[in-house]
């Protein structure tokens, strides 16, 4: 059974750091790009980072560029999102998702519908 599971969320003060993990089971991440999205209540889910499969090229939204880093460990079938200099506006539920091979980006945004499988999400709360 194909599953993605996020972990590492929690409560942190502004300026702090968290590292989210996205572990895959039931399939290998080797041939998949992994995207990170976040969503606050009442708003649409927004793509913030992505790492492709073969060349590990990355994409970041302007809102997190320079603060967040996405990486992958294929041996552990896991992808990470290192989040530094967190701000209250980073408060959201964070999701990982996969699509084949490369990150699909249009108009400088991750394409939501290109992603096939999704995790259940992990809450990140940044206090001021």
PDB file of C-alpha atoms in Angstrom:
ATOM      1  CA  UNK A   1       0.000   0.000   0.000  1.00  0.00           C
ATOM      2  CA  UNK A   2       1.389   3.369  -1.034  1.00  0.00           C
ATOM      3  CA  UNK A   3       1.733   5.692   1.924  1.00  0.00           C
ATOM      4  CA  UNK A   4       3.427   8.961   2.771  1.00  0.00           C
ATOM      5  CA  UNK A   5       3.820  10.081   6.351  1.00  0.00           C
ATOM      6  CA  UNK A   6       4.941  13.487   7.577  1.00  0.00           C
ATOM      7  CA  UNK A   7       6.482  14.054  10.984  1.00  0.00           C
ATOM      8  CA  UNK A   8       8.430  16.721  12.819  1.00  0.00           C
ATOM      9  CA  UNK A   9       5.791  19.380  13.158  1.00  0.00           C
ATOM     10  CA  UNK A  10       5.151  21.230  16.395  1.00  0.00           C
ATOM     11  CA  UNK A  11       5.181  24.547  18.180  1.00  0.00           C
ATOM     12  CA  UNK A  12       8.194  26.815  17.829  1.00  0.00           C
ATOM     13  CA  UNK A  13       8.946  30.455  18.554  1.00  0.00           C
ATOM     14  CA  UNK A  14       9.542  32.919  15.768  1.00  0.00           C
ATOM     15  CA  UNK A  15      13.128  32.722  14.587  1.00  0.00           C
ATOM     16  CA  UNK A  16      13.373  29.052  15.464  1.00  0.00           C
ATOM     17  CA  UNK A  17      13.800  25.976  13.307  1.00  0.00           C
ATOM     18  CA  UNK A  18      12.059  22.710  12.605  1.00  0.00           C
ATOM     19  CA  UNK A  19      12.838  19.797  10.341  1.00  0.00           C
ATOM     20  CA  UNK A  20       9.958  17.959   8.753  1.00  0.00           C
ATOM     21  CA  UNK A  21      10.320  14.440   7.424  1.00  0.00           C
ATOM     22  CA  UNK A  22       8.285  12.670   4.783  1.00  0.00           C
ATOM     23  CA  UNK A  23       8.713   8.913   4.819  1.00  0.00           C
ATOM     24  CA  UNK A  24       7.409   6.724   2.032  1.00  0.00           C
ATOM     25  CA  UNK A  25       6.252   3.142   2.365  1.00  0.00           C
ATOM     26  CA  UNK A  26       4.980   0.695  -0.204  1.00  0.00           C
ATOM     27  CA  UNK A  27       7.017   2.231  -3.005  1.00  0.00           C
ATOM     28  CA  UNK A  28      10.454   3.697  -3.701  1.00  0.00           C
ATOM     29  CA  UNK A  29      10.945   7.447  -3.871  1.00  0.00           C
ATOM     30  CA  UNK A  30      13.857   7.016  -6.294  1.00  0.00           C
ATOM     31  CA  UNK A  31      11.819   7.920  -9.380  1.00  0.00           C
ATOM     32  CA  UNK A  32       9.608  10.517  -7.762  1.00  0.00           C
ATOM     33  CA  UNK A  33       9.790  14.205  -7.177  1.00  0.00           C
ATOM     34  CA  UNK A  34       8.608  15.221  -3.725  1.00  0.00           C
ATOM     35  CA  UNK A  35       6.804  18.445  -3.093  1.00  0.00           C
ATOM     36  CA  UNK A  36       5.981  20.215   0.126  1.00  0.00           C
ATOM     37  CA  UNK A  37       2.743  22.147   0.421  1.00  0.00           C
ATOM     38  CA  UNK A  38       1.113  24.012   3.253  1.00  0.00           C
ATOM     39  CA  UNK A  39      -2.420  25.050   4.024  1.00  0.00           C
ATOM     40  CA  UNK A  40      -4.106  27.311   6.532  1.00  0.00           C
ATOM     41  CA  UNK A  41      -7.818  27.016   7.305  1.00  0.00           C
ATOM     42  CA  UNK A  42      -9.987  28.644   4.693  1.00  0.00           C
ATOM     43  CA  UNK A  43      -7.206  28.989   2.148  1.00  0.00           C
ATOM     44  CA  UNK A  44      -5.953  26.848  -0.690  1.00  0.00           C
ATOM     45  CA  UNK A  45      -3.024  24.500  -0.379  1.00  0.00           C
ATOM     46  CA  UNK A  46       0.155  26.179  -1.622  1.00  0.00           C
ATOM     47  CA  UNK A  47       3.321  24.537  -2.898  1.00  0.00           C
ATOM     48  CA  UNK A  48       6.450  25.830  -1.195  1.00  0.00           C
ATOM     49  CA  UNK A  49       9.271  23.460  -2.122  1.00  0.00           C
ATOM     50  CA  UNK A  50      10.042  20.526  -4.338  1.00  0.00           C
ATOM     51  CA  UNK A  51      12.967  18.255  -5.147  1.00  0.00           C
ATOM     52  CA  UNK A  52      13.193  16.269  -8.353  1.00  0.00           C
ATOM     53  CA  UNK A  53      14.245  12.656  -8.584  1.00  0.00           C
ATOM     54  CA  UNK A  54      17.230  12.289 -10.893  1.00  0.00           C
ATOM     55  CA  UNK A  55      19.239  15.479 -10.554  1.00  0.00           C
ATOM     56  CA  UNK A  56      17.757  16.567  -7.214  1.00  0.00           C
ATOM     57  CA  UNK A  57      17.023  19.984  -8.623  1.00  0.00           C
ATOM     58  CA  UNK A  58      14.923  22.095  -6.307  1.00  0.00           C
ATOM     59  CA  UNK A  59      12.153  24.642  -6.406  1.00  0.00           C
ATOM     60  CA  UNK A  60      11.178  27.105  -3.693  1.00  0.00           C
ATOM     61  CA  UNK A  61       8.379  29.561  -3.500  1.00  0.00           C
ATOM     62  CA  UNK A  62       9.363  33.160  -2.869  1.00  0.00           C
ATOM     63  CA  UNK A  63       7.807  32.975   0.586  1.00  0.00           C
ATOM     64  CA  UNK A  64      10.348  30.403   1.826  1.00  0.00           C
ATOM     65  CA  UNK A  65      13.351  30.891  -0.455  1.00  0.00           C
ATOM     66  CA  UNK A  66      16.508  31.350   1.569  1.00  0.00           C
ATOM     67  CA  UNK A  67      14.927  29.998   4.761  1.00  0.00           C
ATOM     68  CA  UNK A  68      13.765  26.476   3.869  1.00  0.00           C
ATOM     69  CA  UNK A  69      15.810  23.660   2.364  1.00  0.00           C
ATOM     70  CA  UNK A  70      14.442  20.466   0.862  1.00  0.00           C
ATOM     71  CA  UNK A  71      16.629  17.369   0.672  1.00  0.00           C
ATOM     72  CA  UNK A  72      16.220  13.683   0.075  1.00  0.00           C
ATOM     73  CA  UNK A  73      17.780  10.470   1.341  1.00  0.00           C
ATOM     74  CA  UNK A  74      16.821   7.749  -1.095  1.00  0.00           C
ATOM     75  CA  UNK A  75      18.478   5.085   1.054  1.00  0.00           C
ATOM     76  CA  UNK A  76      16.022   5.927   3.833  1.00  0.00           C
ATOM     77  CA  UNK A  77      13.165   6.567   1.386  1.00  0.00           C
ATOM     78  CA  UNK A  78      12.673   9.884   3.114  1.00  0.00           C
ATOM     79  CA  UNK A  79      12.585  13.543   2.188  1.00  0.00           C
ATOM     80  CA  UNK A  80      13.230  16.409   4.571  1.00  0.00           C
ATOM     81  CA  UNK A  81      12.236  20.034   4.823  1.00  0.00           C
ATOM     82  CA  UNK A  82      14.577  22.065   6.994  1.00  0.00           C
ATOM     83  CA  UNK A  83      12.804  25.226   8.066  1.00  0.00           C
ATOM     84  CA  UNK A  84      14.861  28.047   9.556  1.00  0.00           C
ATOM     85  CA  UNK A  85      14.040  31.588  10.618  1.00  0.00           C
ATOM     86  CA  UNK A  86      10.428  30.604  11.064  1.00  0.00           C
ATOM     87  CA  UNK A  87       7.806  33.333  11.108  1.00  0.00           C
ATOM     88  CA  UNK A  88       4.229  33.353  12.417  1.00  0.00           C
ATOM     89  CA  UNK A  89       3.037  33.403   8.788  1.00  0.00           C
ATOM     90  CA  UNK A  90       4.605  29.957   8.372  1.00  0.00           C
ATOM     91  CA  UNK A  91       1.925  28.519  10.649  1.00  0.00           C
ATOM     92  CA  UNK A  92       0.030  25.897   8.651  1.00  0.00           C
ATOM     93  CA  UNK A  93      -0.522  22.215   8.100  1.00  0.00           C
ATOM     94  CA  UNK A  94       2.362  20.934   5.996  1.00  0.00           C
ATOM     95  CA  UNK A  95       1.894  18.145   3.470  1.00  0.00           C
ATOM     96  CA  UNK A  96       4.282  16.173   1.328  1.00  0.00           C
ATOM     97  CA  UNK A  97       3.257  14.762  -2.019  1.00  0.00           C
ATOM     98  CA  UNK A  98       4.892  12.921  -4.904  1.00  0.00           C
ATOM     99  CA  UNK A  99       4.795  13.033  -8.665  1.00  0.00           C
ATOM    100  CA  UNK A 100       6.826  11.144 -11.232  1.00  0.00           C
ATOM    101  CA  UNK A 101      10.382  12.307 -11.880  1.00  0.00           C
ATOM    102  CA  UNK A 102      10.335  16.100 -11.909  1.00  0.00           C
ATOM    103  CA  UNK A 103       8.620  18.950 -10.133  1.00  0.00           C
ATOM    104  CA  UNK A 104       5.917  20.483 -12.298  1.00  0.00           C
ATOM    105  CA  UNK A 105       6.105  24.243 -12.036  1.00  0.00           C
ATOM    106  CA  UNK A 106       3.934  26.722 -13.940  1.00  0.00           C
ATOM    107  CA  UNK A 107       3.955  30.474 -13.514  1.00  0.00           C
ATOM    108  CA  UNK A 108       6.508  30.048 -10.723  1.00  0.00           C
ATOM    109  CA  UNK A 109       4.183  27.787  -8.711  1.00  0.00           C
ATOM    110  CA  UNK A 110       4.012  24.060  -8.079  1.00  0.00           C
ATOM    111  CA  UNK A 111       1.164  22.451  -9.970  1.00  0.00           C
ATOM    112  CA  UNK A 112      -1.102  20.922  -7.363  1.00  0.00           C
ATOM    113  CA  UNK A 113      -2.876  18.436  -9.611  1.00  0.00           C
ATOM    114  CA  UNK A 114       0.387  16.964 -10.902  1.00  0.00           C
ATOM    115  CA  UNK A 115       1.010  15.249  -7.575  1.00  0.00           C
ATOM    116  CA  UNK A 116      -0.318  11.718  -7.222  1.00  0.00           C
ATOM    117  CA  UNK A 117      -0.007  10.730  -3.583  1.00  0.00           C
ATOM    118  CA  UNK A 118      -0.304  12.835  -0.449  1.00  0.00           C
ATOM    119  CA  UNK A 119       0.543  12.483   3.197  1.00  0.00           C
ATOM    120  CA  UNK A 120      -1.871  13.253   6.006  1.00  0.00           C
ATOM    121  CA  UNK A 121      -0.152  16.476   7.047  1.00  0.00           C
ATOM    122  CA  UNK A 122       1.646  17.753  10.114  1.00  0.00           C
ATOM    123  CA  UNK A 123       0.846  20.941  12.007  1.00  0.00           C
ATOM    124  CA  UNK A 124       3.484  23.650  12.336  1.00  0.00           C
ATOM    125  CA  UNK A 125       2.713  26.536  14.664  1.00  0.00           C
ATOM    126  CA  UNK A 126       5.049  29.505  14.998  1.00  0.00           C
ATOM    127  CA  UNK A 127       4.418  31.800  17.943  1.00  0.00           C
ATOM    128  CA  UNK A 128       5.388  35.470  17.925  1.00  0.00           C
TER     129      UNK A 128
END
